[in-house]
C-alpha cells in the first residue's frame, strides 16, 4: 500500500512517498521524471516521522548522512548507481565517469547519468553530488538552481533565499 505526504523545505515542497511504510520516493515540485500523482497513494503523515526528522536535521546543517530505511524500485543497474550515490560524502562531488569507473564499466558514464536522473529519492540519495567531467553542473531533475543551492549548502556557503 502506498502513502504520501507533502512537507515544506528550503527547496520548495517535497512529496514523500512510502511503499508499505518504507520511503520509496522524495520528489520536488516540477521535478523531471516525477511519477503521476495518482501513483503516490493515500495521504497519510504516519509513515514519514523519521524521514521528516532526518530531513529537518539535514536542512539545519546537523545531519550529513541519512539512515532512513529505503525501498528503491529500479533496474539492477539503477540500484547499483543509486548505491554508489549514497557513498559520495557530504559536501563532495563525483563525476559520471568516476561513478562508471567505480561500477567497473568506465564507458558507462552516459548510462550512469540516465540512472542518476531516475533517482526516486532525491536529496537522501544525493544525485545532486554528481557533476560533469569538468566539474560543471549538468542535468538535475529538480533543476540546476536547486542543484547549485544544495551543493553550496553542503559546502557551507550561505543559503540563498528560499525557493
XYZ file of N, CA, C and O in Angstrom:
652
model
N 0.832 -1.178 0.000
C 0.000 0.000 0.000
C 0.884 1.251 0.000
O 1.859 1.327 0.733
N 0.543 2.185 -0.838
C 1.305 3.435 -0.948
C 0.624 4.555 -0.170
O -0.595 4.657 -0.151
N 1.474 5.390 0.442
C 1.016 6.575 1.150
C 1.949 7.714 0.800
O 3.092 7.486 0.394
N 1.451 8.942 0.989
C 2.301 10.086 0.719
C 1.944 11.262 1.623
O 0.870 11.286 2.239
N 2.867 12.192 1.689
C 2.642 13.461 2.361
C 3.487 14.503 1.655
O 4.428 14.167 0.922
N 3.163 15.761 1.870
C 3.933 16.868 1.300
C 4.451 17.696 2.464
O 3.688 18.057 3.378
N 5.755 17.986 2.450
C 6.360 18.795 3.502
C 7.034 20.014 2.877
O 7.413 20.000 1.699
N 7.202 21.038 3.676
C 7.931 22.230 3.232
C 9.421 21.995 3.416
O 9.844 21.246 4.307
N 10.216 22.647 2.575
C 11.665 22.590 2.707
C 12.239 23.892 2.164
O 11.537 24.642 1.481
N 13.509 24.151 2.426
C 14.141 25.347 1.847
C 14.216 25.289 0.319
O 14.556 26.284 -0.312
N 13.897 24.140 -0.269
C 13.979 23.947 -1.723
C 12.603 23.777 -2.346
O 12.485 23.274 -3.449
N 11.592 24.189 -1.617
C 10.222 24.064 -2.083
C 9.563 22.835 -1.498
O 10.193 22.052 -0.770
N 8.277 22.635 -1.799
C 7.560 21.476 -1.261
C 8.186 20.163 -1.737
O 8.612 20.048 -2.884
N 8.248 19.202 -0.822
C 8.760 17.866 -1.144
C 7.637 16.863 -0.909
O 7.009 16.870 0.150
N 7.404 16.007 -1.892
C 6.419 14.935 -1.746
C 7.163 13.667 -1.345
O 8.069 13.221 -2.054
N 6.799 13.129 -0.192
C 7.373 11.886 0.301
C 6.389 10.765 0.010
O 5.190 10.909 0.254
N 6.890 9.646 -0.506
C 6.045 8.501 -0.853
C 6.599 7.269 -0.149
O 7.811 7.039 -0.152
N 5.695 6.493 0.450
C 6.085 5.249 1.123
C 5.379 4.067 0.486
O 4.241 4.172 0.039
N 6.076 2.960 0.456
C 5.545 1.684 -0.025
C 5.519 0.765 1.197
O 6.582 0.427 1.739
N 4.327 0.410 1.668
C 4.172 -0.382 2.894
C 4.957 0.225 4.063
O 5.638 -0.476 4.814
N 4.896 1.553 4.186
C 5.512 2.246 5.307
C 6.986 2.557 5.152
O 7.595 3.138 6.050
N 7.612 2.181 4.032
C 9.038 2.414 3.810
C 9.208 3.433 2.680
O 8.620 3.283 1.604
N 10.032 4.444 2.929
C 10.229 5.511 1.948
C 10.701 4.960 0.605
O 11.682 4.223 0.535
N 9.993 5.320 -0.457
C 10.383 4.887 -1.812
C 10.438 6.065 -2.774
O 10.843 5.900 -3.927
N 10.041 7.259 -2.323
C 10.070 8.413 -3.205
C 10.189 9.716 -2.438
O 9.629 9.860 -1.351
N 10.960 10.636 -2.974
C 11.058 12.008 -2.496
C 11.170 12.856 -3.753
O 12.163 12.770 -4.470
N 10.124 13.633 -4.015
C 10.054 14.373 -5.273
C 9.876 15.862 -5.025
O 9.091 16.269 -4.166
N 10.595 16.648 -5.803
C 10.483 18.100 -5.743
C 9.373 18.572 -6.669
O 9.029 17.879 -7.633
N 8.866 19.729 -6.377
C 7.850 20.330 -7.239
C 8.469 20.584 -8.612
O 9.581 21.113 -8.706
N 7.783 20.176 -9.663
C 8.270 20.392 -11.023
C 9.425 19.500 -11.428
O 10.067 19.740 -12.447
N 9.691 18.460 -10.668
C 10.818 17.575 -10.950
C 10.605 16.776 -12.226
O 9.525 16.253 -12.471
N 11.664 16.684 -13.017
C 11.634 15.839 -14.206
C 11.540 14.377 -13.756
O 12.112 14.008 -12.739
N 10.852 13.559 -14.464
C 10.640 12.130 -14.156
C 9.826 11.928 -12.874
O 9.900 10.866 -12.274
N 9.085 12.935 -12.470
C 8.195 12.792 -11.311
C 7.019 11.917 -11.728
O 6.361 12.195 -12.726
N 6.743 10.853 -10.974
C 5.622 9.992 -11.346
C 4.286 10.734 -11.230
O 4.192 11.741 -10.520
N 3.252 10.236 -11.882
C 1.933 10.863 -11.758
C 1.446 10.824 -10.311
O 1.672 9.844 -9.597
N 0.781 11.884 -9.894
C 0.273 11.999 -8.517
C -0.563 10.792 -8.099
O -0.500 10.367 -6.946
N -1.335 10.231 -9.024
C -2.217 9.114 -8.653
C -1.447 7.864 -8.226
O -2.025 6.958 -7.639
N -0.138 7.814 -8.489
C 0.657 6.658 -8.063
C 1.198 6.820 -6.639
O 1.819 5.902 -6.119
N 0.974 7.981 -6.021
C 1.533 8.257 -4.695
C 0.735 7.630 -3.559
O 1.194 7.611 -2.429
N -0.467 7.152 -3.835
C -1.273 6.520 -2.798
C -2.047 7.524 -1.969
O -2.200 8.684 -2.338
N -2.502 7.060 -0.815
C -3.362 7.876 0.036
C -2.542 8.863 0.862
O -1.413 8.572 1.256
N -3.120 10.033 1.132
C -2.431 10.986 2.012
C -2.372 10.432 3.443
O -3.383 9.986 3.985
N -1.189 10.429 4.032
C -1.013 9.925 5.390
C 0.371 10.339 5.875
O 1.375 9.990 5.266
N 0.434 11.074 6.983
C 1.717 11.517 7.536
C 2.437 10.424 8.327
O 3.639 10.507 8.545
N 1.698 9.417 8.787
C 2.217 8.437 9.749
C 3.549 7.783 9.358
O 4.443 7.691 10.201
N 3.742 7.329 8.113
C 4.993 6.614 7.824
C 6.228 7.504 7.705
O 7.328 6.995 7.512
N 6.070 8.811 7.862
C 7.155 9.709 7.491
C 7.827 10.441 8.649
O 8.633 11.336 8.424
N 7.527 10.082 9.899
C 8.091 10.805 11.040
C 9.620 10.791 11.019
O 10.261 11.844 11.145
N 10.223 9.628 10.847
C 11.686 9.525 10.849
C 12.294 10.285 9.667
O 13.296 10.983 9.813
N 11.677 10.161 8.502
C 12.171 10.882 7.321
C 12.112 12.381 7.548
O 13.070 13.104 7.248
N 10.997 12.866 8.105
C 10.860 14.304 8.363
C 11.886 14.779 9.378
O 12.468 15.854 9.214
N 12.151 13.985 10.416
C 13.160 14.352 11.412
C 14.546 14.445 10.780
O 15.292 15.392 11.036
N 14.885 13.457 9.958
C 16.210 13.468 9.336
C 16.346 14.604 8.329
O 17.396 15.250 8.261
N 15.294 14.866 7.542
C 15.360 15.982 6.600
C 15.495 17.308 7.343
O 16.280 18.178 6.939
N 14.750 17.491 8.435
C 14.854 18.721 9.224
C 16.272 18.894 9.760
O 16.837 20.002 9.714
N 16.874 17.809 10.249
C 18.248 17.879 10.751
C 19.227 18.198 9.618
O 20.165 18.988 9.793
N 19.015 17.612 8.444
C 19.861 17.901 7.279
C 19.762 19.381 6.905
O 20.777 20.061 6.750
N 18.538 19.887 6.781
C 18.358 21.281 6.387
C 18.882 22.250 7.442
O 19.243 23.380 7.127
N 18.953 21.810 8.702
C 19.505 22.641 9.776
C 21.033 22.565 9.809
O 21.676 23.282 10.578
N 21.605 21.685 8.989
C 23.056 21.527 8.967
C 23.570 20.573 10.030
O 24.770 20.517 10.292
N 22.676 19.809 10.662
C 23.054 18.912 11.744
C 23.176 17.448 11.331
O 23.520 16.608 12.166
N 22.852 17.115 10.087
C 22.896 15.728 9.615
C 23.591 15.688 8.264
O 23.256 16.463 7.372
N 24.556 14.792 8.125
C 25.282 14.677 6.861
C 25.035 13.358 6.146
O 25.364 13.221 4.980
N 24.498 12.378 6.844
C 24.252 11.074 6.235
C 22.899 10.540 6.710
O 22.670 10.402 7.912
N 22.039 10.230 5.770
C 20.713 9.729 6.082
C 20.763 8.242 6.392
O 21.500 7.492 5.744
N 19.956 7.830 7.360
C 19.874 6.416 7.721
C 18.443 5.889 7.611
O 18.192 4.738 7.974
N 17.547 6.716 7.116
C 16.156 6.292 6.977
C 16.086 5.083 6.032
O 16.758 5.048 5.007
N 15.307 4.060 6.391
C 15.179 2.891 5.510
C 14.552 3.290 4.167
O 13.663 4.137 4.114
N 15.030 2.665 3.110
C 14.540 2.950 1.754
C 14.088 1.663 1.077
O 14.663 0.598 1.306
N 13.110 1.815 0.213
C 12.694 0.728 -0.674
C 12.750 1.309 -2.084
O 11.815 1.945 -2.548
N 13.886 1.104 -2.747
C 14.086 1.672 -4.075
C 13.656 0.676 -5.140
O 14.004 -0.507 -5.073
N 12.907 1.166 -6.108
C 12.442 0.336 -7.219
C 13.153 0.800 -8.485
O 13.026 1.962 -8.881
N 13.908 -0.081 -9.111
C 14.616 0.253 -10.336
C 15.254 -0.991 -10.924
O 15.139 -2.088 -10.372
N 15.936 -0.804 -12.038
C 16.655 -1.913 -12.653
C 17.865 -2.261 -11.791
O 18.307 -1.434 -10.973
N 18.446 -3.443 -11.985
C 19.661 -3.771 -11.224
C 20.767 -2.721 -11.416
O 21.448 -2.367 -10.448
N 20.924 -2.209 -12.633
C 21.951 -1.190 -12.873
C 21.617 0.096 -12.120
O 22.488 0.693 -11.480
N 20.358 0.543 -12.180
C 19.967 1.746 -11.449
C 20.240 1.590 -9.958
O 20.769 2.504 -9.321
N 19.901 0.438 -9.404
C 20.121 0.205 -7.975
C 21.604 0.292 -7.623
O 21.972 0.841 -6.577
N 22.449 -0.214 -8.501
C 23.906 -0.119 -8.270
C 24.374 1.335 -8.316
O 25.193 1.750 -7.498
N 23.851 2.098 -9.262
C 24.214 3.520 -9.357
C 23.742 4.250 -8.102
O 24.502 5.012 -7.481
N 22.494 4.022 -7.707
C 21.954 4.713 -6.539
C 22.721 4.342 -5.269
O 22.914 5.173 -4.385
N 23.193 3.104 -5.197
C 24.027 2.705 -4.071
C 25.333 3.508 -4.066
O 25.786 3.957 -3.011
N 25.924 3.699 -5.232
C 27.150 4.492 -5.325
C 26.897 5.958 -4.943
O 27.753 6.598 -4.336
N 25.733 6.483 -5.307
C 25.417 7.866 -4.941
C 25.437 8.034 -3.425
O 25.923 9.050 -2.913
N 24.920 7.053 -2.708
C 24.861 7.139 -1.243
C 26.249 7.094 -0.619
O 26.407 7.428 0.549
N 27.255 6.714 -1.378
C 28.624 6.638 -0.873
C 29.413 7.936 -1.099
O 30.545 8.037 -0.644
N 28.814 8.883 -1.817
C 29.501 10.160 -2.038
C 29.407 10.968 -0.752
O 28.307 11.271 -0.285
N 30.538 11.333 -0.159
C 30.495 12.058 1.113
C 29.817 13.431 0.985
O 29.889 14.096 -0.050
N 29.184 13.816 2.055
C 28.551 15.125 2.200
C 29.554 16.215 1.812
O 30.713 16.183 2.222
N 29.090 17.149 1.008
C 29.928 18.283 0.626
C 30.916 17.996 -0.491
O 31.680 18.880 -0.879
N 30.932 16.774 -1.000
C 31.846 16.414 -2.082
C 31.045 16.099 -3.342
O 29.837 15.900 -3.286
N 31.749 16.047 -4.460
C 31.115 15.664 -5.719
C 31.930 14.562 -6.383
O 33.102 14.364 -6.069
N 31.266 13.878 -7.306
C 31.909 12.880 -8.149
C 31.405 13.108 -9.565
O 30.341 13.689 -9.771
N 32.158 12.640 -10.536
C 31.735 12.769 -11.929
C 30.988 11.508 -12.359
O 31.125 10.437 -11.745
N 30.234 11.645 -13.433
C 29.547 10.486 -14.003
C 30.570 9.427 -14.399
O 30.380 8.235 -14.145
N 31.669 9.854 -15.002
C 32.721 8.924 -15.396
C 33.354 8.231 -14.205
O 33.652 7.035 -14.252
N 33.549 8.965 -13.127
C 34.098 8.384 -11.905
C 33.182 7.320 -11.332
O 33.643 6.264 -10.873
N 31.881 7.580 -11.369
C 30.924 6.569 -10.898
C 30.945 5.348 -11.810
O 30.879 4.210 -11.338
N 31.036 5.578 -13.119
C 31.104 4.454 -14.059
C 32.337 3.600 -13.767
O 32.254 2.363 -13.767
N 33.475 4.250 -13.478
C 34.686 3.512 -13.108
C 34.451 2.654 -11.870
O 34.830 1.483 -11.835
N 33.822 3.239 -10.858
C 33.553 2.513 -9.616
C 32.641 1.308 -9.847
O 32.697 0.336 -9.103
N 31.803 1.408 -10.877
C 30.902 0.301 -11.208
C 31.581 -0.736 -12.098
O 30.955 -1.722 -12.498
N 32.841 -0.481 -12.457
C 33.588 -1.435 -13.262
C 33.347 -1.327 -14.755
O 33.701 -2.228 -15.509
N 32.738 -0.222 -15.195
C 32.456 -0.036 -16.615
C 32.728 1.423 -16.989
O 31.817 2.235 -17.054
N 33.998 1.762 -17.241
C 34.375 3.152 -17.482
C 33.664 3.818 -18.667
O 33.596 5.039 -18.739
N 33.117 3.025 -19.560
C 32.429 3.601 -20.727
C 30.946 3.848 -20.462
O 30.214 4.252 -21.353
N 30.492 3.618 -19.245
C 29.063 3.706 -18.931
C 28.648 5.053 -18.334
O 27.601 5.140 -17.714
N 29.432 6.102 -18.545
C 29.085 7.380 -17.905
C 27.720 7.901 -18.353
O 26.974 8.464 -17.541
N 27.373 7.689 -19.601
C 26.052 8.133 -20.074
C 24.935 7.340 -19.379
O 23.923 7.904 -18.948
N 25.122 6.029 -19.248
C 24.131 5.192 -18.559
C 24.037 5.576 -17.082
O 22.943 5.582 -16.503
N 25.165 5.924 -16.484
C 25.162 6.397 -15.099
C 24.342 7.681 -15.005
O 23.538 7.849 -14.085
N 24.509 8.572 -15.971
C 23.740 9.813 -15.988
C 22.247 9.561 -16.097
O 21.443 10.203 -15.416
N 21.864 8.625 -16.935
C 20.441 8.289 -17.082
C 19.876 7.690 -15.796
O 18.771 8.036 -15.371
N 20.636 6.803 -15.163
C 20.190 6.208 -13.900
C 20.118 7.272 -12.803
O 19.182 7.297 -12.004
N 21.093 8.160 -12.792
C 21.116 9.254 -11.819
C 19.856 10.105 -11.957
O 19.227 10.473 -10.960
N 19.463 10.385 -13.192
C 18.281 11.204 -13.455
C 16.988 10.545 -13.034
O 15.977 11.212 -12.842
N 16.990 9.224 -12.895
C 15.793 8.484 -12.486
C 15.761 8.179 -10.988
O 14.905 7.446 -10.516
N 16.700 8.731 -10.241
C 16.747 8.527 -8.800
C 15.407 8.929 -8.181
O 14.990 10.076 -8.299
N 14.723 7.994 -7.506
C 13.410 8.315 -6.966
C 13.430 8.984 -5.589
O 12.382 9.380 -5.085
N 14.598 9.101 -4.980
C 14.662 9.643 -3.622
C 15.748 10.718 -3.564
O 16.800 10.546 -2.945
N 15.475 11.837 -4.274
C 16.430 12.942 -4.292
C 16.764 13.407 -2.883
O 16.031 13.148 -1.935
N 17.859 14.089 -2.746
C 18.433 14.617 -1.512
C 18.944 13.475 -0.637
O 20.122 13.440 -0.302
N 18.091 12.530 -0.261
C 18.515 11.419 0.594
C 19.472 10.505 -0.159
O 20.481 10.064 0.391
N 19.176 10.202 -1.408
C 20.124 9.545 -2.306
C 20.679 10.705 -3.135
O 20.023 11.187 -4.051
N 21.867 11.205 -2.772
C 22.325 12.528 -3.211
C 22.812 12.630 -4.662
O 23.992 12.849 -4.932
N 21.872 12.546 -5.585
C 22.223 12.672 -7.002
C 22.719 14.080 -7.334
O 23.377 14.272 -8.352
N 22.438 15.057 -6.461
C 22.930 16.419 -6.696
C 24.450 16.499 -6.574
O 25.047 17.469 -7.028
N 25.084 15.488 -6.036
C 26.538 15.489 -5.853
C 27.302 14.987 -7.074
O 28.514 14.803 -7.016
N 26.606 14.767 -8.179
C 27.269 14.289 -9.399
C 27.355 15.437 -10.389
O 26.369 16.121 -10.666
N 28.572 15.639 -10.925
C 28.836 16.743 -11.845
C 29.480 16.213 -13.128
O 29.875 15.057 -13.202
N 29.586 17.099 -14.094
C 30.218 16.741 -15.361
C 31.714 16.532 -15.212
O 32.309 16.851 -14.175
N 32.351 16.042 -16.251
C 33.777 15.698 -16.205
C 34.676 16.895 -15.903
O 35.765 16.734 -15.369
N 34.203 18.099 -16.208
C 34.996 19.301 -15.933
C 34.617 19.941 -14.601
O 35.102 21.010 -14.261
N 33.709 19.294 -13.863
C 33.231 19.855 -12.605
C 32.025 20.761 -12.778
O 31.508 21.311 -11.816
N 31.570 20.894 -14.034
C 30.432 21.766 -14.310
C 29.124 21.099 -13.887
O 29.024 19.881 -13.839
N 28.147 21.938 -13.570
C 26.825 21.409 -13.243
C 26.178 20.911 -14.515
O 26.186 21.588 -15.533
N 25.646 19.723 -14.440
C 24.904 19.163 -15.560
C 23.568 18.694 -15.020
O 23.360 18.683 -13.809
N 22.689 18.290 -15.874
C 21.323 17.928 -15.545
C 21.019 17.576 -14.102
O 21.800 16.922 -13.432
N 19.871 18.033 -13.663
C 19.359 17.693 -12.341
C 17.849 17.751 -12.421
O 17.295 18.761 -12.867
N 17.185 16.670 -12.005
C 15.734 16.589 -12.114
C 15.009 17.726 -11.424
O 13.926 18.115 -11.833
N 15.604 18.256 -10.358
C 14.997 19.362 -9.629
C 15.384 20.724 -10.169
O 14.982 21.740 -9.610
N 16.177 20.740 -11.239
C 16.623 21.998 -11.844
C 18.011 22.389 -11.351
O 18.365 22.158 -10.193
N 18.799 22.988 -12.240
C 20.180 23.361 -11.891
C 20.266 24.375 -10.749
O 21.193 24.284 -9.936
N 19.342 25.350 -10.646
C 19.442 26.262 -9.498
C 19.335 25.527 -8.152
O 20.084 25.836 -7.221
N 18.443 24.546 -8.061
C 18.341 23.771 -6.819
C 19.610 22.957 -6.582
O 20.084 22.835 -5.450
N 20.142 22.368 -7.641
C 21.372 21.584 -7.505
C 22.485 22.466 -6.961
O 23.189 22.079 -6.025
N 22.639 23.659 -7.523
C 23.677 24.575 -7.062
C 23.455 24.955 -5.600
O 24.394 24.989 -4.809
N 22.212 25.222 -5.226
C 21.915 25.592 -3.839
C 22.240 24.447 -2.886
O 22.765 24.676 -1.794
N 21.899 23.208 -3.263
C 22.209 22.057 -2.408
C 23.722 21.893 -2.246
O 24.218 21.668 -1.136
N 24.453 22.022 -3.343
C 25.913 21.900 -3.265
C 26.509 23.024 -2.428
O 27.395 22.789 -1.592
N 26.040 24.250 -2.634
C 26.530 25.386 -1.841
C 26.236 25.173 -0.362
O 27.079 25.431 0.497
N 25.031 24.714 -0.075
C 24.636 24.449 1.313
C 25.581 23.437 1.949
O 26.097 23.653 3.048
N 25.831 22.336 1.252
C 26.691 21.292 1.813
C 28.136 21.759 1.933
O 28.874 21.249 2.777
N 28.546 22.689 1.135
C 29.916 23.203 1.199
C 30.036 24.350 2.202
O 31.091 24.952 2.313
N 28.917 24.666 2.865
C 28.965 25.685 3.897
C 28.712 27.092 3.438
O 28.860 28.029 4.216
N 28.335 27.268 2.190
C 28.015 28.607 1.706
C 26.702 29.055 2.327
O 25.860 28.238 2.693
N 26.528 30.346 2.447
C 25.272 30.876 2.991
C 24.117 30.453 2.105
O 24.224 30.454 0.879
N 23.027 30.074 2.735
C 21.838 29.690 1.973
C 21.279 30.886 1.232
O 21.216 31.989 1.758
N 20.905 30.641 0.003
C 20.231 31.665 -0.784
C 18.796 31.773 -0.291
O 18.319 30.905 0.433
N 18.077 32.806 -0.660
C 16.679 32.905 -0.231
C 15.909 31.649 -0.617
O 16.211 30.984 -1.603
N 14.898 31.335 0.185
C 14.092 30.129 -0.041
C 13.496 30.132 -1.440
O 13.238 31.176 -2.009
N 13.283 28.953 -1.951
C 12.746 28.765 -3.297
C 11.333 29.235 -3.396
O 10.530 29.134 -2.561
